[in-house]
mmCIF file of C-alpha atoms and ligand atoms in Angstrom:
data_model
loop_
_atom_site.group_PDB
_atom_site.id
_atom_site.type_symbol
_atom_site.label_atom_id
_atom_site.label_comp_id
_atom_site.label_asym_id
_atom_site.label_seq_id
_atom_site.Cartn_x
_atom_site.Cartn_y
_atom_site.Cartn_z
ATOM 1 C CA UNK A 1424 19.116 16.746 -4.400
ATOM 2 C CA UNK A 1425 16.244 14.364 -5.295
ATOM 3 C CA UNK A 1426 13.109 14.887 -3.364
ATOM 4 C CA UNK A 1427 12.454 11.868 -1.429
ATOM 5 C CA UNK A 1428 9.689 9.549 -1.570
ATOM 6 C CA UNK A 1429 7.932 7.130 0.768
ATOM 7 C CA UNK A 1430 5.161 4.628 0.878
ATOM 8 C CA UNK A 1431 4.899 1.452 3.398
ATOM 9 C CA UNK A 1432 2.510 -2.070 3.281
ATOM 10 C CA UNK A 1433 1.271 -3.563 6.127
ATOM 11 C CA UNK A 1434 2.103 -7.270 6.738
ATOM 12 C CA UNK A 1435 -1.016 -8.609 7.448
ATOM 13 C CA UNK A 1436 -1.030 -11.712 4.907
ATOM 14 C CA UNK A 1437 -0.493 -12.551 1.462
ATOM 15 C CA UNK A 1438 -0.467 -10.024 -1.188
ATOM 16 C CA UNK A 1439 -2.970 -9.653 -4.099
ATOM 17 C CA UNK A 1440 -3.146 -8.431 -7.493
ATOM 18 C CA UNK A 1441 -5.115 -5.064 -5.659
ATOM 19 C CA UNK A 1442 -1.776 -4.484 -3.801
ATOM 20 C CA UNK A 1443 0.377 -5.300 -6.680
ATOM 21 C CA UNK A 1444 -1.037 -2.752 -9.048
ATOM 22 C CA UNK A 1445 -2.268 -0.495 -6.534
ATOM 23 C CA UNK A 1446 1.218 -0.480 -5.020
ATOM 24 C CA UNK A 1447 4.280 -3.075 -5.671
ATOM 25 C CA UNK A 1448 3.913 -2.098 -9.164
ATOM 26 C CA UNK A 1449 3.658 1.565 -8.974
ATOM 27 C CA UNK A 1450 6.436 1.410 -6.275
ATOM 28 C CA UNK A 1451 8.782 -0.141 -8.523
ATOM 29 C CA UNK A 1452 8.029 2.211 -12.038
ATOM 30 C CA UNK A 1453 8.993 5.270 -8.937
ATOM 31 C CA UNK A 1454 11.981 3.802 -7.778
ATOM 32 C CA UNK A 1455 13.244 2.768 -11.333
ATOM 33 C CA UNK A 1456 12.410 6.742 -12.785
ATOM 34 C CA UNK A 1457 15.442 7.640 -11.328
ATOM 35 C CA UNK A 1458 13.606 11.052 -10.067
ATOM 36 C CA UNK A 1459 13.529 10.369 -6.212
ATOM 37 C CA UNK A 1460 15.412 9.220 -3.069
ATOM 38 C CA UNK A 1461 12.757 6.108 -2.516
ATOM 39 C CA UNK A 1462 12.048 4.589 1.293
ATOM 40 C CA UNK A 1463 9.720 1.527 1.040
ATOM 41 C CA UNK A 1464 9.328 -0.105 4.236
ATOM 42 C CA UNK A 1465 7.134 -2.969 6.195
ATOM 43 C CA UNK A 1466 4.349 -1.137 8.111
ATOM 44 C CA UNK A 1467 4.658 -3.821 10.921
ATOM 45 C CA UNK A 1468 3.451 -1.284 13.979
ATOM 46 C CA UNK A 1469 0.318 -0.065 12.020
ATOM 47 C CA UNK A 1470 -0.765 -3.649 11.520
ATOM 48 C CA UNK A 1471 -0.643 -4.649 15.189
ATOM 49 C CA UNK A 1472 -3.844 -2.457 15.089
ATOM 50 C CA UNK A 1473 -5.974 -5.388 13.664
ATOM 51 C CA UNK A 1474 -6.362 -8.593 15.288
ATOM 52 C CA UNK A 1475 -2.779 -11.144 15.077
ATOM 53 C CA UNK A 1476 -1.323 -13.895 15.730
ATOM 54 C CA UNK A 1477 2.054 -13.043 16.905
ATOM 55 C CA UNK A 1478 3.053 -16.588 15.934
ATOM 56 C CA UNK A 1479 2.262 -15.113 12.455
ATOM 57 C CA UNK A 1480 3.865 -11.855 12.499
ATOM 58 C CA UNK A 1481 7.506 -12.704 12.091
ATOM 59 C CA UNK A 1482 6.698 -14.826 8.758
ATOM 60 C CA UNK A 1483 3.994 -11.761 7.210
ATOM 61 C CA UNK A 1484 7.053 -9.382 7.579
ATOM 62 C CA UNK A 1485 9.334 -11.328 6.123
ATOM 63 C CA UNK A 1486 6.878 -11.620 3.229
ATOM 64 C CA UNK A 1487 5.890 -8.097 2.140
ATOM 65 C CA UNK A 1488 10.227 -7.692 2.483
ATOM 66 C CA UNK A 1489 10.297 -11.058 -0.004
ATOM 67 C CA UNK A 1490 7.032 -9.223 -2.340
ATOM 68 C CA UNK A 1491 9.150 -5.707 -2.607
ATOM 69 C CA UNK A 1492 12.400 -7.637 -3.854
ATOM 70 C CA UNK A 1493 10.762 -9.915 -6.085
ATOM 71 C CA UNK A 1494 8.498 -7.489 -7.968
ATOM 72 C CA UNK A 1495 11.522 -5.277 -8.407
ATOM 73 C CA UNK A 1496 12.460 -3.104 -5.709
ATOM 74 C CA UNK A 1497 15.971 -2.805 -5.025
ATOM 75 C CA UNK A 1498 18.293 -1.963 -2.164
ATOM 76 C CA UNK A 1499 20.798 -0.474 -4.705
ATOM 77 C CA UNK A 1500 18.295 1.456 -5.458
ATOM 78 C CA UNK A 1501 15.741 2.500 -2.535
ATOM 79 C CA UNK A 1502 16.171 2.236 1.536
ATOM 80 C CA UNK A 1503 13.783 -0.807 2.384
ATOM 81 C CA UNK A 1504 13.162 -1.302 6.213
ATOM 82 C CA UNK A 1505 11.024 -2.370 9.210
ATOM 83 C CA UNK A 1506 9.182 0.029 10.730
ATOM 84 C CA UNK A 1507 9.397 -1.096 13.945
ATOM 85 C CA UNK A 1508 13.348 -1.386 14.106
ATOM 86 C CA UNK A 1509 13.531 2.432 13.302
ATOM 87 C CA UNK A 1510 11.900 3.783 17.235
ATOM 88 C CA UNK A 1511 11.982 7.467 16.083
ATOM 89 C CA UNK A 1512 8.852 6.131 14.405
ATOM 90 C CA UNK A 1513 7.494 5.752 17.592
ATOM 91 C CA UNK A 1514 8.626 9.005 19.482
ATOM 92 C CA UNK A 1515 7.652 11.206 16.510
ATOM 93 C CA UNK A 1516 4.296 9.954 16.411
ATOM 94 C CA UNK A 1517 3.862 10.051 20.624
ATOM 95 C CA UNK A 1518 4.994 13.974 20.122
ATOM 96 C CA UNK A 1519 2.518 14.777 16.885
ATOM 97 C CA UNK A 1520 -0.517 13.331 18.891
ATOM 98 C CA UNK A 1521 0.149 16.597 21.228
ATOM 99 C CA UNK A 1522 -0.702 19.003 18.288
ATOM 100 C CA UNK A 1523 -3.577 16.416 17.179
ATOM 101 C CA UNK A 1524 -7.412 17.340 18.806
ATOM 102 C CA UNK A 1525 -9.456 14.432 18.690
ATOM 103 C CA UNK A 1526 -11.838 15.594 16.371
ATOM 104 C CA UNK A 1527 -9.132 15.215 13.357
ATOM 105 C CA UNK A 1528 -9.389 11.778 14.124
ATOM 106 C CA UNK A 1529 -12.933 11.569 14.970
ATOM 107 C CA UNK A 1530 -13.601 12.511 11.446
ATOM 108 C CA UNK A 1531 -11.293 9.557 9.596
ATOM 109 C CA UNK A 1532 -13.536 7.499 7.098
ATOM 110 C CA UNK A 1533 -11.230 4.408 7.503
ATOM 111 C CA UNK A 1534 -11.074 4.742 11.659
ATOM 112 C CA UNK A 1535 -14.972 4.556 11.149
ATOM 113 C CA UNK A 1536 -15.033 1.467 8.681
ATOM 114 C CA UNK A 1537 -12.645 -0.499 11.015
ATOM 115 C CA UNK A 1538 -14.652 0.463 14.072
ATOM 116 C CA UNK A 1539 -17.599 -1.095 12.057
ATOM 117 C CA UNK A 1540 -15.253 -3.700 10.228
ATOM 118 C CA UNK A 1541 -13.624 -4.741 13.942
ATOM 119 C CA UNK A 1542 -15.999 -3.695 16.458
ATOM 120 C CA UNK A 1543 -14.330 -6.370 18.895
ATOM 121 C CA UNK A 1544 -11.504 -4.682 18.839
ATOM 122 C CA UNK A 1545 -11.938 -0.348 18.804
ATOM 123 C CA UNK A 1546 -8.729 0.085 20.351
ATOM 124 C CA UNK A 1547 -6.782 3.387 20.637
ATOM 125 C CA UNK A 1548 -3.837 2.628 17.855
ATOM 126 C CA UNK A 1549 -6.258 2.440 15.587
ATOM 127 C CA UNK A 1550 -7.627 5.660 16.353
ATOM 128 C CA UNK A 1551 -4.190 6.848 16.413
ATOM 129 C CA UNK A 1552 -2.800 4.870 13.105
ATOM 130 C CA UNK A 1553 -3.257 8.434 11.023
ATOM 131 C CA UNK A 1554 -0.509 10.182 13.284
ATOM 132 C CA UNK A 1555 1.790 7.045 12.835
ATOM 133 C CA UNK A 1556 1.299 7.274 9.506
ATOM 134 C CA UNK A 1557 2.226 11.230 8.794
ATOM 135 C CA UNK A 1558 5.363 10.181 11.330
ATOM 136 C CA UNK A 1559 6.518 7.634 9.114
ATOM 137 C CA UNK A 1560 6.392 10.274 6.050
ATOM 138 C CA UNK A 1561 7.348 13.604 7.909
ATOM 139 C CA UNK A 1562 10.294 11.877 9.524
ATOM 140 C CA UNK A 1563 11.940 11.362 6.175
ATOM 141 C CA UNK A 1564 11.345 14.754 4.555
ATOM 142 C CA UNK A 1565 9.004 13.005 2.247
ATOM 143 C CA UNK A 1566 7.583 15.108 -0.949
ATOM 144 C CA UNK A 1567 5.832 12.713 -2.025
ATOM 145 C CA UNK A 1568 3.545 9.605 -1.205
ATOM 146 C CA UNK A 1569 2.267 6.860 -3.242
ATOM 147 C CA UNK A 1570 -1.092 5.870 -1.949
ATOM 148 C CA UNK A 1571 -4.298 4.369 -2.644
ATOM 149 C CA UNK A 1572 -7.514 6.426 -2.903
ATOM 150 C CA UNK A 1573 -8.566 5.395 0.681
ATOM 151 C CA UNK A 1574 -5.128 6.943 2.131
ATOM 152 C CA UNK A 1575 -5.682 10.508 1.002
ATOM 153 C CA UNK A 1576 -7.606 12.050 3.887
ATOM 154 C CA UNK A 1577 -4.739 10.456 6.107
ATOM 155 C CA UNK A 1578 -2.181 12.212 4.468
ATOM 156 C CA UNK A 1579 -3.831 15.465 4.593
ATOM 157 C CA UNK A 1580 -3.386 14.681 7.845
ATOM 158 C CA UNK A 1581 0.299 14.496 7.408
ATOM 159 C CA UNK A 1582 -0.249 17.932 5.648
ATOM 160 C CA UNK A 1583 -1.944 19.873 8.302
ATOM 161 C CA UNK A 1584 0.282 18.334 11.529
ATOM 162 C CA UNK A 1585 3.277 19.680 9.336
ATOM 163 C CA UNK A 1586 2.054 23.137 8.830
ATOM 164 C CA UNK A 1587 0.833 23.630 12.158
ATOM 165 C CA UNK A 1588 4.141 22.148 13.291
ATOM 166 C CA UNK A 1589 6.271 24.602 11.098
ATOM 167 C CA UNK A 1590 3.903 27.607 11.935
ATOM 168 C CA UNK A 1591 4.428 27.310 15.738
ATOM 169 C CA UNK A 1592 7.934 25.747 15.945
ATOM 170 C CA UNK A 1593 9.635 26.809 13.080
ATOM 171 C CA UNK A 1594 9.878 24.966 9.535
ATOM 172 C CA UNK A 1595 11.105 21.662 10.243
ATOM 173 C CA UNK A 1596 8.562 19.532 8.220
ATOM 174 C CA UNK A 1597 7.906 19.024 4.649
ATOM 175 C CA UNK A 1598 4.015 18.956 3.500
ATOM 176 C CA UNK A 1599 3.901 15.563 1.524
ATOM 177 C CA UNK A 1600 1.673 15.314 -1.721
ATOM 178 C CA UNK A 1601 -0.306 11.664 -2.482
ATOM 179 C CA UNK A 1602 0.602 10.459 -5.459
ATOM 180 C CA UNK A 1603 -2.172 8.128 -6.685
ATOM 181 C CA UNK A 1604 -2.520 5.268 -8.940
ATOM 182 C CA UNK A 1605 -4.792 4.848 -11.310
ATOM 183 C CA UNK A 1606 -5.058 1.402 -10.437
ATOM 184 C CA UNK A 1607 -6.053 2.204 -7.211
ATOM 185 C CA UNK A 1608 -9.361 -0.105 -6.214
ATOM 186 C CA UNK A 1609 -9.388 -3.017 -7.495
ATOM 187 C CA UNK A 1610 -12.372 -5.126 -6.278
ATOM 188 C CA UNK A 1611 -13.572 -8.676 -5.834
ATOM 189 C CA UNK A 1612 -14.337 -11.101 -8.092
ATOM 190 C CA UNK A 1613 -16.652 -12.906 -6.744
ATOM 191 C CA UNK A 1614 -18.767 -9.816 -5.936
ATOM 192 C CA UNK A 1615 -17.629 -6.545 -7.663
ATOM 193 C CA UNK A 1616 -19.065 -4.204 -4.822
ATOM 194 C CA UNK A 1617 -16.134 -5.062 -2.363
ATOM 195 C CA UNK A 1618 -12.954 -4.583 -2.216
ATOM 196 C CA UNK A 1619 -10.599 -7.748 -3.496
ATOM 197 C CA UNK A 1620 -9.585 -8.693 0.062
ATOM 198 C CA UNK A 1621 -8.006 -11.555 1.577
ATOM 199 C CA UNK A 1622 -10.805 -12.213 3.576
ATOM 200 C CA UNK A 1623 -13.042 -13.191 0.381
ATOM 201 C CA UNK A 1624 -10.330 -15.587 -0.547
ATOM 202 C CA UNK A 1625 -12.619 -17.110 -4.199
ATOM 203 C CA UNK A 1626 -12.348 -13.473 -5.067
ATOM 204 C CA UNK A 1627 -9.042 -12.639 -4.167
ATOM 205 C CA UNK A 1628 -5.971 -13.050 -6.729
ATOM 206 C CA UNK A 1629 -3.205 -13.328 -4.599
ATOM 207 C CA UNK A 1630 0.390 -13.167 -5.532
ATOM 208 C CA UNK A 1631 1.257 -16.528 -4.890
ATOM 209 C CA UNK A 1632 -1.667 -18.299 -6.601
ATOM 210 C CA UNK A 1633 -0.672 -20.986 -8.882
ATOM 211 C CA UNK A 1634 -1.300 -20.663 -12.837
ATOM 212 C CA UNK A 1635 -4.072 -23.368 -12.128
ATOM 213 C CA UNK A 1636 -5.419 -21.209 -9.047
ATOM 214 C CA UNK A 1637 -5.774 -17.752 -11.445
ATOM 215 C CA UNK A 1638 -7.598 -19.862 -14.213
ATOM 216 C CA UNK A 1639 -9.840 -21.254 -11.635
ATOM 217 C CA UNK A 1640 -10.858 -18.216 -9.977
ATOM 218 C CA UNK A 1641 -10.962 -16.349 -13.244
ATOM 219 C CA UNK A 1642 -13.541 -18.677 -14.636
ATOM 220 C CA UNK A 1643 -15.700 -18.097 -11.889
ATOM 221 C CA UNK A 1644 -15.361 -14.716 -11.817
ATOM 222 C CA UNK A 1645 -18.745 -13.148 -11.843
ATOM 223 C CA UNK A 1646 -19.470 -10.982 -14.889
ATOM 224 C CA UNK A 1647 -22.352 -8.538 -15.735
ATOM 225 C CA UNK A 1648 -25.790 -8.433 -17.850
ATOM 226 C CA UNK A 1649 -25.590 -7.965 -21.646
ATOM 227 C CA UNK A 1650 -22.611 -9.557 -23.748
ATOM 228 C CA UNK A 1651 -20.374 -6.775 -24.305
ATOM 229 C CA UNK A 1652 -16.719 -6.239 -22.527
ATOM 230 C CA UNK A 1653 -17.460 -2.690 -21.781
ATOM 231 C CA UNK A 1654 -16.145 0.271 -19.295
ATOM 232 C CA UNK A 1655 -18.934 1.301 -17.421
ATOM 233 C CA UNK A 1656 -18.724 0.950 -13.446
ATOM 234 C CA UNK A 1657 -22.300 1.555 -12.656
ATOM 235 C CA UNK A 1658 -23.937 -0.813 -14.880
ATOM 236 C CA UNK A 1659 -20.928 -3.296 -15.696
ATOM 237 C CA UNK A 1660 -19.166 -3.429 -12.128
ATOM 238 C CA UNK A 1661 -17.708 -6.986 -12.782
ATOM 239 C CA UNK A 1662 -16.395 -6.257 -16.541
ATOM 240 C CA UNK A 1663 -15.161 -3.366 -15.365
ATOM 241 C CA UNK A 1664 -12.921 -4.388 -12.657
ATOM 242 C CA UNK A 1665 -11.382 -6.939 -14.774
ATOM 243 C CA UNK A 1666 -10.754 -3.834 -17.066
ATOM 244 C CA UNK A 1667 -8.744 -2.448 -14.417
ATOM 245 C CA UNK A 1668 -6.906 -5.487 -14.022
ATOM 246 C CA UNK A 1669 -5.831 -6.008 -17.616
ATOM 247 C CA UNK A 1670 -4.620 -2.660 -18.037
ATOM 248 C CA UNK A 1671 -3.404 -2.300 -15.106
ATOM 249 C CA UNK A 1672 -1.192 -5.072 -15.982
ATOM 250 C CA UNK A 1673 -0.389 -4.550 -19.457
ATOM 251 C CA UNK A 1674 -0.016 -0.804 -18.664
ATOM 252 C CA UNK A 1675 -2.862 0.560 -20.920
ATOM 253 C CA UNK A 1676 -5.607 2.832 -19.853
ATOM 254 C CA UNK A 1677 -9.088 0.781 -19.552
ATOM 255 C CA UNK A 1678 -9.928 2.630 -23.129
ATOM 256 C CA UNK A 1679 -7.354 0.693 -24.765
ATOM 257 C CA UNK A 1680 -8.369 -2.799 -22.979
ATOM 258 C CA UNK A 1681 -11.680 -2.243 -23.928
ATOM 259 C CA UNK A 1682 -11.524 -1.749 -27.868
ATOM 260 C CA UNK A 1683 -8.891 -4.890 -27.515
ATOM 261 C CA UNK A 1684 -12.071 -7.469 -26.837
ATOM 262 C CA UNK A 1685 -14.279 -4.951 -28.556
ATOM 263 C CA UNK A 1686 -15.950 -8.263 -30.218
ATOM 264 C CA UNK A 1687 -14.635 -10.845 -27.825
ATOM 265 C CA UNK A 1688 -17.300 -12.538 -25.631
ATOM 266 C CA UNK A 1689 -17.250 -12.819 -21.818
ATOM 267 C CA UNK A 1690 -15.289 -16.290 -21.490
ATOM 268 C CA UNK A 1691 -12.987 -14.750 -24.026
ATOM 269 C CA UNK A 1692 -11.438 -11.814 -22.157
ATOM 270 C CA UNK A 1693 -11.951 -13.738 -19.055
ATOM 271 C CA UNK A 1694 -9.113 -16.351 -20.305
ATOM 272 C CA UNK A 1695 -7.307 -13.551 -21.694
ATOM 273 C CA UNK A 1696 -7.280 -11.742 -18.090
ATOM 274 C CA UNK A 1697 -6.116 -15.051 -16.582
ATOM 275 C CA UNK A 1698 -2.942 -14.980 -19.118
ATOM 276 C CA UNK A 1699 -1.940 -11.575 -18.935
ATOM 277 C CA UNK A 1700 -2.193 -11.823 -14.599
ATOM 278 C CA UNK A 1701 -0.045 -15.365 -14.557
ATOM 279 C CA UNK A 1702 2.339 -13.911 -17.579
ATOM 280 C CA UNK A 1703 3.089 -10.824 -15.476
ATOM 281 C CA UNK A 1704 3.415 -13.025 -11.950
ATOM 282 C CA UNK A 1705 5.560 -15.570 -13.136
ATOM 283 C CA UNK A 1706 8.704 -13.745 -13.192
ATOM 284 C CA UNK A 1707 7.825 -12.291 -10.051
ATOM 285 C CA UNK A 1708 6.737 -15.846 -8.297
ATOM 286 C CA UNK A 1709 10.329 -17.412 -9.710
ATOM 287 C CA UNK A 1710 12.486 -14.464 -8.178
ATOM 288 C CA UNK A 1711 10.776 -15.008 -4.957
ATOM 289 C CA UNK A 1712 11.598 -18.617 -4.815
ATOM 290 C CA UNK A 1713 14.858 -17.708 -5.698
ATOM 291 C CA UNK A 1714 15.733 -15.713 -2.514
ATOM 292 C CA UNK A 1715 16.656 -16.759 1.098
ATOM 293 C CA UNK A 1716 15.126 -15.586 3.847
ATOM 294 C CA UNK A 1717 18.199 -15.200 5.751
ATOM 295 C CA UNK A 1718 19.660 -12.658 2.894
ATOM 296 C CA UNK A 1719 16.406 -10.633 2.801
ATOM 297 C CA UNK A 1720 16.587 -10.530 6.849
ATOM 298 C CA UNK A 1721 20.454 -9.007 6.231
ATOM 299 C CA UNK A 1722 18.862 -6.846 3.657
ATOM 300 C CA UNK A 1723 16.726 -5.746 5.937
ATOM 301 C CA UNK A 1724 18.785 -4.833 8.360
ATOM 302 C CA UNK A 1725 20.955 -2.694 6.413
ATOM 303 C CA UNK A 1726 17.899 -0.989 5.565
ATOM 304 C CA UNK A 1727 17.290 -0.691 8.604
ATOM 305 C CA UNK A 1728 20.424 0.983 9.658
ATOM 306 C CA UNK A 1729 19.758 3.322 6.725
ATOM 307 C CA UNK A 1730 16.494 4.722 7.928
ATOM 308 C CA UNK A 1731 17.690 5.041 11.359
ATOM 309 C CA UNK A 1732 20.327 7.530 10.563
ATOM 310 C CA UNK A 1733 18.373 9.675 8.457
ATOM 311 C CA UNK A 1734 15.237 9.337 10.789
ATOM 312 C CA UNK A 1735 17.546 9.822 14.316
ATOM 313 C CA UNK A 1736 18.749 13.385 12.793
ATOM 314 C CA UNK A 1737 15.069 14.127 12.137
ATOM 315 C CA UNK A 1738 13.925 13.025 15.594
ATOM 316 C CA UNK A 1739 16.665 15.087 17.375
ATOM 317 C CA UNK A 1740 15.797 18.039 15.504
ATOM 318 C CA UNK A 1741 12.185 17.566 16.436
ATOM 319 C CA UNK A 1742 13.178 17.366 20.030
ATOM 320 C CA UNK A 1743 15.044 20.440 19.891
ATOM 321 C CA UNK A 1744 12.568 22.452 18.563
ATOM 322 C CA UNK A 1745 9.490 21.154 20.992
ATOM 323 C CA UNK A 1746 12.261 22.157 23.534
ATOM 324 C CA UNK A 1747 13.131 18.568 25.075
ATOM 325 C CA UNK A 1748 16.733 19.297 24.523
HETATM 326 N N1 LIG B 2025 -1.792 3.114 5.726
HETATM 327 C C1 LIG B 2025 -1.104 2.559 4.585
HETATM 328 C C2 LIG B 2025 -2.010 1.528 3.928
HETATM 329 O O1 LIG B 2025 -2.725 0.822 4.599
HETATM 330 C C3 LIG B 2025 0.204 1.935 4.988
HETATM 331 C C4 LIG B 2025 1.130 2.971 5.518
HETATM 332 C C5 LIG B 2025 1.544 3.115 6.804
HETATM 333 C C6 LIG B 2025 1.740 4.012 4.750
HETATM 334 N N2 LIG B 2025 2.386 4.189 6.887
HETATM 335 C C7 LIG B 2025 2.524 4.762 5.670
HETATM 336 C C8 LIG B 2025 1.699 4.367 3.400
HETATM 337 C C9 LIG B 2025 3.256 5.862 5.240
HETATM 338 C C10 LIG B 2025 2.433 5.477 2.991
HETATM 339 C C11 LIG B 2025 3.196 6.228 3.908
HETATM 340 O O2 LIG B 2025 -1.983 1.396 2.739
#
């Protein structure tokens, strides 16, 4: 049997390059290496932790469901679902915060960015959104977890609420490794020290931009002192992010990219950046047009139906073992 994998996006807006090589992409090389059982769903609960429109909601799911088809991921091929519609989500995480002391959560570096980031809005599922999180992975047996860099102290998390969970009850969880990406921070580019967000839009290359849209913000892309394209994140923040795009995209390491425009100026590799991001999203910008909403809700659906059978088996086990049952 193949060990199974899982990894989930929030639907919180429109995807960008950072998610697409950080995840989409990575996602997709996973699910086509034939080595795992693959479970990609929409984090929909964990994003009701930031401020929303609920007017919004419906059409931001749908989306990240449209962004895994269209960048490759297939239902042949992997179980893709909505969190929500799969409630042992829900129940697992409600009995994991009983073996969870506050100080685990206390001591979560993204819980204390969004209580900076949001301080309108502290509420408890954001405290809470770690033990969500190692639900949605310990629920499926997960071995493994594709994640950025900032999601590695949540799923050692999911690491120690398994152990402790096997030690007192009896093995009944697996202990999920992160698997990272290399291309896992990519950053703004209108300001290098932040993270490419949708909230910066200028700086943010989002999946749907338009070939004109990429040119335009590539252009005015800040760069760094001196001349030279050059690795070097400390004093070349800007070239170097754009490093990480390239080769992210063209799947080189930044090494490679760099000896590529070893004598090509700034405006140069800027244009060639441009290219390379609008040659890789075209394909993935025409399959998304191509789909209908109301097949990718049907899709979902039977993904949904898929998660729920392997998750309700999980959940009843759980419940047995805590002694509900
Ligand atoms: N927290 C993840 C992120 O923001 C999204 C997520 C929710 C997730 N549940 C997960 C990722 C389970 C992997 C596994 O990127």
């Amino acid at each position: 049997m193949k060990p199974h994998l899982i990894s989930g996006i929030q639907p919180t807006g429109k995807l960008h390059i950072g998610n697409y090589l950080g995840s989409l992409k990575n996602f997709v090389a996973l699910q086509n290496s034939g080595k795992y059982e693959c479970y990609f769903f929409v984090a929909d609960l964990h994003s009701l932790t930031e401020d929303f429109d609920p007017q919004e909601k419906p059409g931001q799911i749908l989306n990240v469901a449209l962004d895994y088809l269209s960048a490759g991921i297939s239902p042949k091929k992997s179980v893709i679902f909505q969190q929500s519609s799969v409630p042992a989500h829900s129940e697992l995480a409600v009995i994991l915060n009983n073996f969870t002391p506050l100080g685990e959560l206390r001591r979560m570096t993204q819980f204390k960015d969004k209580s900076e980031s949001q301080s309108e809005n502290v509420n408890a599922g954001l405290f809470d959104y770690p033990v969500l999180m190692a639900a949605d992975i310990l629920l499926y047996d997960a071995a493994f977890v594709p994640v950025g860099d900032d999601q590695v102290q949540h799923l050692e998390l999911a690491r120690t609420l398994a152990r402790r969970f096997n030690a007192r009850f009896g093995k009944t969880f697996i202990e999920p490794k992160p698997l990272l990406t290399s291309a896992s921070r990519i950053m703004s580019l209108d300001d290098p020290l932040k993270k490419m967000s949708k909230s910066r839009p200028q700086g943010c290359l989002f999946l749907d931009d338009t070939p004109e849209e990429i040119r335009n913000k590539l252009k005015r892309a800040v760069t760094d002192s001196g001349r030279e394209v050059k690795y070097d994140e400390q004093s070349k923040p800007a070239i170097s992010n754009l490093l990480q795009i390239y080769a992210g995209i063209i799947n080189s390491t930044v090494q490679e990219a760099e000896s590529a425009f070893k004598n090509a100026t700034y405006v140069d590799f800027k244009n060639a950046v441009a290219e390379a991001v609008i040659k890789e999203l075209t394909p993935f910008q025409k399959a998304k047009k191509a789909l209908k909403p109301a097949d990718v809700k049907k899709m979902l659906s039977a993904g949904d139906k898929k998660a729920a059978s392997a998750a309700e088996k999980k959940i009843a086990e759980v419940q047995k073992r805590v002694g509900l049952i």
